[in-house]
PDB file of C-alpha atoms in Angstrom:
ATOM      1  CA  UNK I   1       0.097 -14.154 -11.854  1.00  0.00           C
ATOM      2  CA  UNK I   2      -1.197 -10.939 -11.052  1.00  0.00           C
ATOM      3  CA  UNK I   3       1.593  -8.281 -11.298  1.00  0.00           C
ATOM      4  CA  UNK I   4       2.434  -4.172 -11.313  1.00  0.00           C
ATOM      5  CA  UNK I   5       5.247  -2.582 -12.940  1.00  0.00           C
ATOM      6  CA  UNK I   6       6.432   0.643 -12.630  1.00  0.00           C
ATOM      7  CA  UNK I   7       9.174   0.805 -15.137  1.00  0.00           C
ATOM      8  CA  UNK I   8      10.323   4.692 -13.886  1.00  0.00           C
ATOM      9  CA  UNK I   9      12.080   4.227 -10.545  1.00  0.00           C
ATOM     10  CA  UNK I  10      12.893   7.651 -10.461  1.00  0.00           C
ATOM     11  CA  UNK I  11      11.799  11.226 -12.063  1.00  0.00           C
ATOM     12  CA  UNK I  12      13.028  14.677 -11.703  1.00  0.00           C
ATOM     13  CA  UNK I  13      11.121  17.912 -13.033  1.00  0.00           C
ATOM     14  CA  UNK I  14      11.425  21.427 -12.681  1.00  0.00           C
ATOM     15  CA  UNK I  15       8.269  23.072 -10.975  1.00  0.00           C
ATOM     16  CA  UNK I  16       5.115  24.233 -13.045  1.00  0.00           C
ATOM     17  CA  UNK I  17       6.632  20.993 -15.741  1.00  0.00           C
ATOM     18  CA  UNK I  18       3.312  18.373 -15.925  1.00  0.00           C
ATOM     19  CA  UNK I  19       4.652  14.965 -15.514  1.00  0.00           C
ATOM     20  CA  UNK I  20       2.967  11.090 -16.128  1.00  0.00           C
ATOM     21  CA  UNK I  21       3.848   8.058 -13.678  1.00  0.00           C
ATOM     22  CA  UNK I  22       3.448   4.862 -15.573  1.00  0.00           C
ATOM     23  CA  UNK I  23       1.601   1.955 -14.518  1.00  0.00           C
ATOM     24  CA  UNK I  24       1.065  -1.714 -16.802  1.00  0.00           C
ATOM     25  CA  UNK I  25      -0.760  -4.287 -14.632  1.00  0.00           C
ATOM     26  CA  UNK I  26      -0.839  -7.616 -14.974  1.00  0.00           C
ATOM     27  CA  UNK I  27      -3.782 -10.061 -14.244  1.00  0.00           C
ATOM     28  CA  UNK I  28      -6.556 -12.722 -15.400  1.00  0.00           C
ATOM     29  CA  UNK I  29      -9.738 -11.674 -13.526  1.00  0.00           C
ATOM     30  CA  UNK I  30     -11.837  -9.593 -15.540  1.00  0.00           C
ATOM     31  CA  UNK I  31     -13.271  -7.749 -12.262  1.00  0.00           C
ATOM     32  CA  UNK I  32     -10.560  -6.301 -10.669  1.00  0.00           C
ATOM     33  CA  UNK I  33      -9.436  -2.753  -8.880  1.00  0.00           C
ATOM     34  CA  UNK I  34      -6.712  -0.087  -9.133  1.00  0.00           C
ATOM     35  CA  UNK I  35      -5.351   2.514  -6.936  1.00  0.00           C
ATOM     36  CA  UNK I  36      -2.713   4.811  -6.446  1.00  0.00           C
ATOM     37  CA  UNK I  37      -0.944   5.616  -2.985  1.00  0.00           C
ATOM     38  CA  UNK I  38       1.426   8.640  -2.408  1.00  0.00           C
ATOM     39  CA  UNK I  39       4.359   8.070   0.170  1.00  0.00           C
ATOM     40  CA  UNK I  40       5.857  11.754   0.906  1.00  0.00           C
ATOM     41  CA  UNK I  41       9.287  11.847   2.685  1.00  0.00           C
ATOM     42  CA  UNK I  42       7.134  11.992   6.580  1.00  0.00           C
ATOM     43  CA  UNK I  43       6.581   8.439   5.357  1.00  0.00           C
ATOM     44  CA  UNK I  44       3.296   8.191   5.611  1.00  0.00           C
ATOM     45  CA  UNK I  45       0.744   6.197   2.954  1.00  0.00           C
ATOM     46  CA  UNK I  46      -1.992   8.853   1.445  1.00  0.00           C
ATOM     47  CA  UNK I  47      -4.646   7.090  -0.720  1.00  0.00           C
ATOM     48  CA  UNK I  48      -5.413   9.049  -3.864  1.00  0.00           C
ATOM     49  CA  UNK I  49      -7.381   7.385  -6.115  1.00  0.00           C
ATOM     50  CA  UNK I  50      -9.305   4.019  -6.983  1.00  0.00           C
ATOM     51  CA  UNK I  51     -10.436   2.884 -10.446  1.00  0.00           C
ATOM     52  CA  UNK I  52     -12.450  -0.441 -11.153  1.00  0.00           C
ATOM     53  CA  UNK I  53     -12.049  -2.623 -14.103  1.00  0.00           C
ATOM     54  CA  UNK I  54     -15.520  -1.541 -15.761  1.00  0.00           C
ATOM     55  CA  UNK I  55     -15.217   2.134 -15.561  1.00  0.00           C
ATOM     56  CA  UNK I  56     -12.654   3.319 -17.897  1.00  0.00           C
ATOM     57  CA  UNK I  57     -13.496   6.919 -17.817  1.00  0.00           C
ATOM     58  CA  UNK I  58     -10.594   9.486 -17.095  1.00  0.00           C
ATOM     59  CA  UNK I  59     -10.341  11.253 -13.669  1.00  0.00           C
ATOM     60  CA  UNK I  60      -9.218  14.279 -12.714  1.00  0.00           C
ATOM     61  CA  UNK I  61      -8.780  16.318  -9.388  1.00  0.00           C
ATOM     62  CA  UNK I  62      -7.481  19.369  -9.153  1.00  0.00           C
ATOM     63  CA  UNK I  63      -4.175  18.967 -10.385  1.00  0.00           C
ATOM     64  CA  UNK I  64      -4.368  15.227 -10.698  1.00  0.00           C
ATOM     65  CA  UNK I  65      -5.250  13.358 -13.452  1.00  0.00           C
ATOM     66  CA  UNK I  66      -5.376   9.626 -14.528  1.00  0.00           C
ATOM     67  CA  UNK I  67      -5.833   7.858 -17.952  1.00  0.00           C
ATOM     68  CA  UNK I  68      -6.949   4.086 -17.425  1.00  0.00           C
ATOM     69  CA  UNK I  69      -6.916   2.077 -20.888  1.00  0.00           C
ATOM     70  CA  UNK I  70      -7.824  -1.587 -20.184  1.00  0.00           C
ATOM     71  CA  UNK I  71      -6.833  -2.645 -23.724  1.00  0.00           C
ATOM     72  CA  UNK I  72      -3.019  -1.508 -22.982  1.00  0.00           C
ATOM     73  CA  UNK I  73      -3.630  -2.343 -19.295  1.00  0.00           C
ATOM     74  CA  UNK I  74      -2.242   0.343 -18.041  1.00  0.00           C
ATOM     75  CA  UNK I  75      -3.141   3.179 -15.489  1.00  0.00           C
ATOM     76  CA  UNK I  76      -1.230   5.968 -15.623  1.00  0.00           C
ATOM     77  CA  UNK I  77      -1.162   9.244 -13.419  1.00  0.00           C
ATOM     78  CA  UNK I  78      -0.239  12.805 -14.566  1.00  0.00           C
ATOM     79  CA  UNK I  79       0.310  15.754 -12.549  1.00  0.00           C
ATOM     80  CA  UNK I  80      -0.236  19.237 -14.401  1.00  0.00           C
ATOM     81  CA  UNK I  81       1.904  21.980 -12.907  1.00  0.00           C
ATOM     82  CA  UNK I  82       4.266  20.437 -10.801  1.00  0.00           C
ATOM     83  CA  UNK I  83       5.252  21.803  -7.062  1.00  0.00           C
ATOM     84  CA  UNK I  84       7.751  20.681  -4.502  1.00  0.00           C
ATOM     85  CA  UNK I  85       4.950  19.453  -2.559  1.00  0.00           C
ATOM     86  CA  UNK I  86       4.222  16.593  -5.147  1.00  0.00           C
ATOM     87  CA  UNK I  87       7.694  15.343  -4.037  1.00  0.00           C
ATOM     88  CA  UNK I  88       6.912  11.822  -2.754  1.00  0.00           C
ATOM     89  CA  UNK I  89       7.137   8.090  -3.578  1.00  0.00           C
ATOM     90  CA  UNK I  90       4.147   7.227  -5.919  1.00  0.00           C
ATOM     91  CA  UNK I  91       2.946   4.101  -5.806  1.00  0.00           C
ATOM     92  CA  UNK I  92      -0.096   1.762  -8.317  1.00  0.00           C
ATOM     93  CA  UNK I  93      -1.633  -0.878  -6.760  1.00  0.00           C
ATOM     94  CA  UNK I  94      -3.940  -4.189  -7.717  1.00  0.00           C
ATOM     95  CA  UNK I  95      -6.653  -5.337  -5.944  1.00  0.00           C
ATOM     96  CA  UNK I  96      -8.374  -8.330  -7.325  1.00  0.00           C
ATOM     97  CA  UNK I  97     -12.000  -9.485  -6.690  1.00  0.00           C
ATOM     98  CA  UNK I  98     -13.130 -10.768  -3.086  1.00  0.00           C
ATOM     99  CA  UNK I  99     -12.738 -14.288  -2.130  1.00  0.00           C
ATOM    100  CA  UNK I 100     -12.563 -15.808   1.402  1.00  0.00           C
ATOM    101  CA  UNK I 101      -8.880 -14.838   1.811  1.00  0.00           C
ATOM    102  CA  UNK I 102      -9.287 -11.162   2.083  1.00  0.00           C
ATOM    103  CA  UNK I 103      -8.613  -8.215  -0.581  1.00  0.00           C
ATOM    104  CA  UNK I 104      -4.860  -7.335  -0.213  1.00  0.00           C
ATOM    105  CA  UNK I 105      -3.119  -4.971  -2.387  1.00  0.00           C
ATOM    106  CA  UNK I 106      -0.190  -5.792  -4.932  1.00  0.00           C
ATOM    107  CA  UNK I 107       1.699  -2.941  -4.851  1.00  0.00           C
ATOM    108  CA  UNK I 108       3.839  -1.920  -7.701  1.00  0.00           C
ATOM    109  CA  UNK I 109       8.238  -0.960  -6.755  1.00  0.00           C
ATOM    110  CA  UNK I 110       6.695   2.761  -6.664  1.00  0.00           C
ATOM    111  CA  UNK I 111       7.859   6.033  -8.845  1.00  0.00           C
ATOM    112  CA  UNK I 112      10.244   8.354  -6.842  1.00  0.00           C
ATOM    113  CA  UNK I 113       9.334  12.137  -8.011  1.00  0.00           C
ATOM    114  CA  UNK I 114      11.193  14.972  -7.614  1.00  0.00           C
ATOM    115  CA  UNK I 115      10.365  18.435  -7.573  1.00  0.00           C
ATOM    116  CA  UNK I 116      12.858  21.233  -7.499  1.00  0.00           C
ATOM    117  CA  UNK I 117      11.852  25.058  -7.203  1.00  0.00           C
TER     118      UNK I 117
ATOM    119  CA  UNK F   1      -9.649  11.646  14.225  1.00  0.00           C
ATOM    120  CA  UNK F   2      -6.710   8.351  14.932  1.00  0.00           C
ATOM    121  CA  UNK F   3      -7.398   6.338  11.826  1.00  0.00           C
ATOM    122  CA  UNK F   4      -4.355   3.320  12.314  1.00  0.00           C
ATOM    123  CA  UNK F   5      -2.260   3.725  14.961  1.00  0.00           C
ATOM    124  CA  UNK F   6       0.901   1.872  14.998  1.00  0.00           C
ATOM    125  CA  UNK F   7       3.096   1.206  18.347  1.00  0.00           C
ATOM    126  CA  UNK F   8       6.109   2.075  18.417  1.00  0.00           C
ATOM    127  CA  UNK F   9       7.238   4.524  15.424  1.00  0.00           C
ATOM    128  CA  UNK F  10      11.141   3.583  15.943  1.00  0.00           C
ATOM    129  CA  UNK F  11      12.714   0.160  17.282  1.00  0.00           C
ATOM    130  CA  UNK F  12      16.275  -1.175  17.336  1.00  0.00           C
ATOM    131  CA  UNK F  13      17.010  -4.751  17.951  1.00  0.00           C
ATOM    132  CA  UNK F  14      19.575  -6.883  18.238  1.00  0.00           C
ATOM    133  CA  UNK F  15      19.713 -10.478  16.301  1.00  0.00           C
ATOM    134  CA  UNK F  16      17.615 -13.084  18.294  1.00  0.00           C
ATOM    135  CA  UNK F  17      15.516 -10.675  20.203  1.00  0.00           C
ATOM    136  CA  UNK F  18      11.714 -10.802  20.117  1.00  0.00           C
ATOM    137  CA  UNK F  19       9.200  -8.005  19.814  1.00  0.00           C
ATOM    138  CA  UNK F  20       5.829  -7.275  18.946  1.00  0.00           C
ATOM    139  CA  UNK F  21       4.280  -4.660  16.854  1.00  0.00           C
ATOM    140  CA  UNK F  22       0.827  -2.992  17.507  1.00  0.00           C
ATOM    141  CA  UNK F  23      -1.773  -1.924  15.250  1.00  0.00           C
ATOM    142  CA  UNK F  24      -5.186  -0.418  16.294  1.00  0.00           C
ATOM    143  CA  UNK F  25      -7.756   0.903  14.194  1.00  0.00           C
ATOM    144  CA  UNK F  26     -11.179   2.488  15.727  1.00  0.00           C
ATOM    145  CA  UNK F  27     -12.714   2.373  12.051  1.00  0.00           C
ATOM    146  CA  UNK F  28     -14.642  -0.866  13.586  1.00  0.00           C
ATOM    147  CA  UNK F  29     -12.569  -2.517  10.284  1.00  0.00           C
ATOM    148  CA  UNK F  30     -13.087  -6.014   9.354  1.00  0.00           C
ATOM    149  CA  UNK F  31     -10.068  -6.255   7.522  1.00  0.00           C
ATOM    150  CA  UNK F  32      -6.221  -5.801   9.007  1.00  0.00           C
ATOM    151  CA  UNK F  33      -3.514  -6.469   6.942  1.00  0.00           C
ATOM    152  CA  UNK F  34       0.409  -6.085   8.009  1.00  0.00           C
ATOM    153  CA  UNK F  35       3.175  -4.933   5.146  1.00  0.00           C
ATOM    154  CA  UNK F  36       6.918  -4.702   4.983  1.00  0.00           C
ATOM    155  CA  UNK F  37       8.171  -1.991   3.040  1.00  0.00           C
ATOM    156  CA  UNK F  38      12.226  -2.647   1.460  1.00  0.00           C
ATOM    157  CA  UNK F  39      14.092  -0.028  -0.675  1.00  0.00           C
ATOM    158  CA  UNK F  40      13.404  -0.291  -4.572  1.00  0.00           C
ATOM    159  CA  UNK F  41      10.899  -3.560  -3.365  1.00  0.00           C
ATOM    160  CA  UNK F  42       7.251  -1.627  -2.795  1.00  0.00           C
ATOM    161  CA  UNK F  43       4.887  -2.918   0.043  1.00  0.00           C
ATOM    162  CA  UNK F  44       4.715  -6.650   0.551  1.00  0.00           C
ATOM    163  CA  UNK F  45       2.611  -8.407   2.252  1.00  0.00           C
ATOM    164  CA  UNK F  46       3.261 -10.668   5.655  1.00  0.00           C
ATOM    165  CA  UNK F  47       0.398 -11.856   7.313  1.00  0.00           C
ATOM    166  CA  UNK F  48      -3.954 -10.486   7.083  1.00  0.00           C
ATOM    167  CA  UNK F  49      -6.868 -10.763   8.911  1.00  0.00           C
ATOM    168  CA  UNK F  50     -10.462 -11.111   7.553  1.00  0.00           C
ATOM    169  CA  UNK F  51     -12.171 -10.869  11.014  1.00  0.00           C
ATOM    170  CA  UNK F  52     -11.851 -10.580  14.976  1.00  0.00           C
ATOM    171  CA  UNK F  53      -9.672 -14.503  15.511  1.00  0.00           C
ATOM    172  CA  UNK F  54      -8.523 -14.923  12.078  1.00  0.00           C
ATOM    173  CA  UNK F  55      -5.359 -14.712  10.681  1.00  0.00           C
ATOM    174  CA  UNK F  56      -3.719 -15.624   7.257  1.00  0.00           C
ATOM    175  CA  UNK F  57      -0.201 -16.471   5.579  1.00  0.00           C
ATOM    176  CA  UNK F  58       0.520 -13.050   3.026  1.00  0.00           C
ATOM    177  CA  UNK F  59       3.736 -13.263   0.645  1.00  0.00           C
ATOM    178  CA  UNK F  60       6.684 -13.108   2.662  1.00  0.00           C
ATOM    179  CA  UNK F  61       5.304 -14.177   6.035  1.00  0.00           C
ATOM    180  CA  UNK F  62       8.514 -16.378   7.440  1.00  0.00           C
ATOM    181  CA  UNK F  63       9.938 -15.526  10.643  1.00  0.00           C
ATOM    182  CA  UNK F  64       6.552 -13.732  11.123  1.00  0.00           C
ATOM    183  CA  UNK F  65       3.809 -14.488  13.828  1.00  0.00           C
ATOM    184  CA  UNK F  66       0.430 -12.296  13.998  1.00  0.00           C
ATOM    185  CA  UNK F  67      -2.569 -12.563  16.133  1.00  0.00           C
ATOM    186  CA  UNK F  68      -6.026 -10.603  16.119  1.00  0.00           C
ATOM    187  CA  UNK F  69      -7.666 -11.294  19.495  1.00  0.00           C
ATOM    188  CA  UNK F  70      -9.705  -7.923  19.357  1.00  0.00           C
ATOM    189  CA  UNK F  71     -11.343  -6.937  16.400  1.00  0.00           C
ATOM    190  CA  UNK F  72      -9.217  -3.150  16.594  1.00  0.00           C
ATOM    191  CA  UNK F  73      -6.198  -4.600  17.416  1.00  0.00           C
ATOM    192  CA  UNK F  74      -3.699  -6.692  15.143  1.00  0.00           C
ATOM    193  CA  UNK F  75      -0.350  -7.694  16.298  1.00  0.00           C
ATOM    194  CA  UNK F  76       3.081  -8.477  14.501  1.00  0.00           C
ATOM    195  CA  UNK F  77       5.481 -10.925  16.481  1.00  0.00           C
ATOM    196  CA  UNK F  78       9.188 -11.235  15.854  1.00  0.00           C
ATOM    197  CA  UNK F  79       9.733 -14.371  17.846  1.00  0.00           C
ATOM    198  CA  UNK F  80      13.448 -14.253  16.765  1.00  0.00           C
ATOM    199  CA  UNK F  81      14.770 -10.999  15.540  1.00  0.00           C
ATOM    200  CA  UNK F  82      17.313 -11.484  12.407  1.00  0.00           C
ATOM    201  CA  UNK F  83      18.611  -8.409   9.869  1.00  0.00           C
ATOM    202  CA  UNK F  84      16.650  -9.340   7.004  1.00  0.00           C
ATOM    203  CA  UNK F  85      13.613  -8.295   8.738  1.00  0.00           C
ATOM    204  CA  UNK F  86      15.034  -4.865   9.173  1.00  0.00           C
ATOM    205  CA  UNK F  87      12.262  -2.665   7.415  1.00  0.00           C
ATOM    206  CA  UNK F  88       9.387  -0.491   7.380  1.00  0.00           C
ATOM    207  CA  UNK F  89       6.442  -1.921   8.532  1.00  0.00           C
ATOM    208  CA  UNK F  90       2.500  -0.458   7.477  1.00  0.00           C
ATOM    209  CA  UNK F  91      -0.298  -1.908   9.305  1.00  0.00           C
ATOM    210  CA  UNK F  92      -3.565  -1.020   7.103  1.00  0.00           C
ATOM    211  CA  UNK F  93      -7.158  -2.097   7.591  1.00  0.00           C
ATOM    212  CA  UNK F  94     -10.189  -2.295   4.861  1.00  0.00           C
ATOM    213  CA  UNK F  95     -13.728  -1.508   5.677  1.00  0.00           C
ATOM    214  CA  UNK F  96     -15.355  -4.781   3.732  1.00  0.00           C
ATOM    215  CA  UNK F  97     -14.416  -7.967   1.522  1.00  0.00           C
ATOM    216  CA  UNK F  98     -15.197  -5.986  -1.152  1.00  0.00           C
ATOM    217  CA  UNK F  99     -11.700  -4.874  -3.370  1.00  0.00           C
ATOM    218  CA  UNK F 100     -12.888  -1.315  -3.982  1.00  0.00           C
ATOM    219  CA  UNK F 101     -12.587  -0.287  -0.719  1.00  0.00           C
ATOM    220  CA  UNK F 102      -9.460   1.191  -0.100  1.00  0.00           C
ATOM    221  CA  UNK F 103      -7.410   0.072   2.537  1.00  0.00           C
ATOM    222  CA  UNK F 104      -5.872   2.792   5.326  1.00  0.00           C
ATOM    223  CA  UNK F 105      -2.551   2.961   6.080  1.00  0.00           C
ATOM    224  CA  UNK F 106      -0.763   3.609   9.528  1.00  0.00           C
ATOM    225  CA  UNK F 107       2.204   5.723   9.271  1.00  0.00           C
ATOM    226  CA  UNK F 108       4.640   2.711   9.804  1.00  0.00           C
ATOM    227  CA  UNK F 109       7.273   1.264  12.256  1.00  0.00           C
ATOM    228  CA  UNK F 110      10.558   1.664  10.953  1.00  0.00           C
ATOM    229  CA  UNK F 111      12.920  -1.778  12.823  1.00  0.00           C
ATOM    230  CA  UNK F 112      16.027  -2.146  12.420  1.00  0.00           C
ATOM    231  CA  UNK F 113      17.885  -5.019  13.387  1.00  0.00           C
ATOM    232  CA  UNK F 114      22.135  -5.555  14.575  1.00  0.00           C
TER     233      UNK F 114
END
């Protein structure tokens, strides 16, 4: 069954400290997408990134990075720097390959981070 | 510049009422999809929509009723309101079929129920 865990349910770092938010994913397709959503406390759902299963190539933006390693299957987000403003529920999410019944997203418990000046 | 609108924000109901919850998206979407959000659970999914008169069973989609008459608008019934359904609740829609597309959120309807 296709699955994401977020093992750290909740994180707390001084500003200007880099931190990582874990993600380990679970499934059998070999074609297959990953994302990550941040929740901030307005409640909101930003989208942030997307990664697919053949492109294992780091990302990074601005102060955003993310290290996807298939053979570990994991896809894991680091923020360099830390501010108050990255204070928000982070959350990974699977998507798996098209079929007839649509493209939803299994979403991992999230990563609760928390900034303090 | 509305992206996914969700009607209404805030809602308290009491056990056995009904209510319906409104999405719209003016993304001309193909793809609607309706969530419940629970502490320490992450986003879950009730019910989807691949088209304008389609509609789907997601995860958790008892006590659940959704219909998508218009291809902008998706709809969440509560035929009979009961307090494990009090949640948040993210309407999102996807462009395509295709899983890289990235599905946009509404910023939720938060229901409580007595």
């Amino acid at each position: 069954a296709q699955k994401v865990t977020q093992a750290q349910t909740e994180i707390s770092v001084v500003e200007k400290e880099d931190v990582t938010l874990d993600c380990v994913y679970e499934t059998r397709d070999t074609t297959y997408y990953l994302f990550w959503y941040k929740q901030p406390p307005s409640g909101e759902l930003v989208f942030l990134i997307r990664r697919n299963s053949f492109d294992e190539q780091n990302e990074i933006s601005g102060r955003y990075s993310w290290n996807f390693q298939k053979s570990t299957s994991s896809f894991n987000f680091t923020i360099t720097a830390s501010q108050v403003v990255d204070s928000a529920v982070y959350f990974c999410a699977l998507s798996e390959p098209a079929n007839q019944a649509g493209t939803a997203l299994i979403f991992g418990k999230g990563t609760t981070l928390s900034v303090s000046s | 510049n509305a992206g996914v609108t969700q009607t209404p924000k805030f809602r308290v109901l009491k056990t056995g009422q009904s209510m319906t919850l409104l999405c719209a998206q003016d993304m001309n979407h193909e793809y609607m999809y309706w969530y419940r959000q629970d502490p320490g659970m992450g986003l879950r999914l009730i019910h989807y929509s691949v088209g304008e008169g389609t509609t789907a069973k997601g995860e958790v989609p008892d006590g659940y009723n959704v219909s998508r008459l218009k291809k902008q608008n998706f709809l969440l019934g509560l035929e009979s309101a009961a307090p494990s359904q009090t949640s948040v609740y993210f309407c999102a829609s996807s462009l395509s079929s295709y899983s890289n597309q990235p599905q946009h959120f509404g910023d939720g309807t938060r229901l409580s129920i007595l």
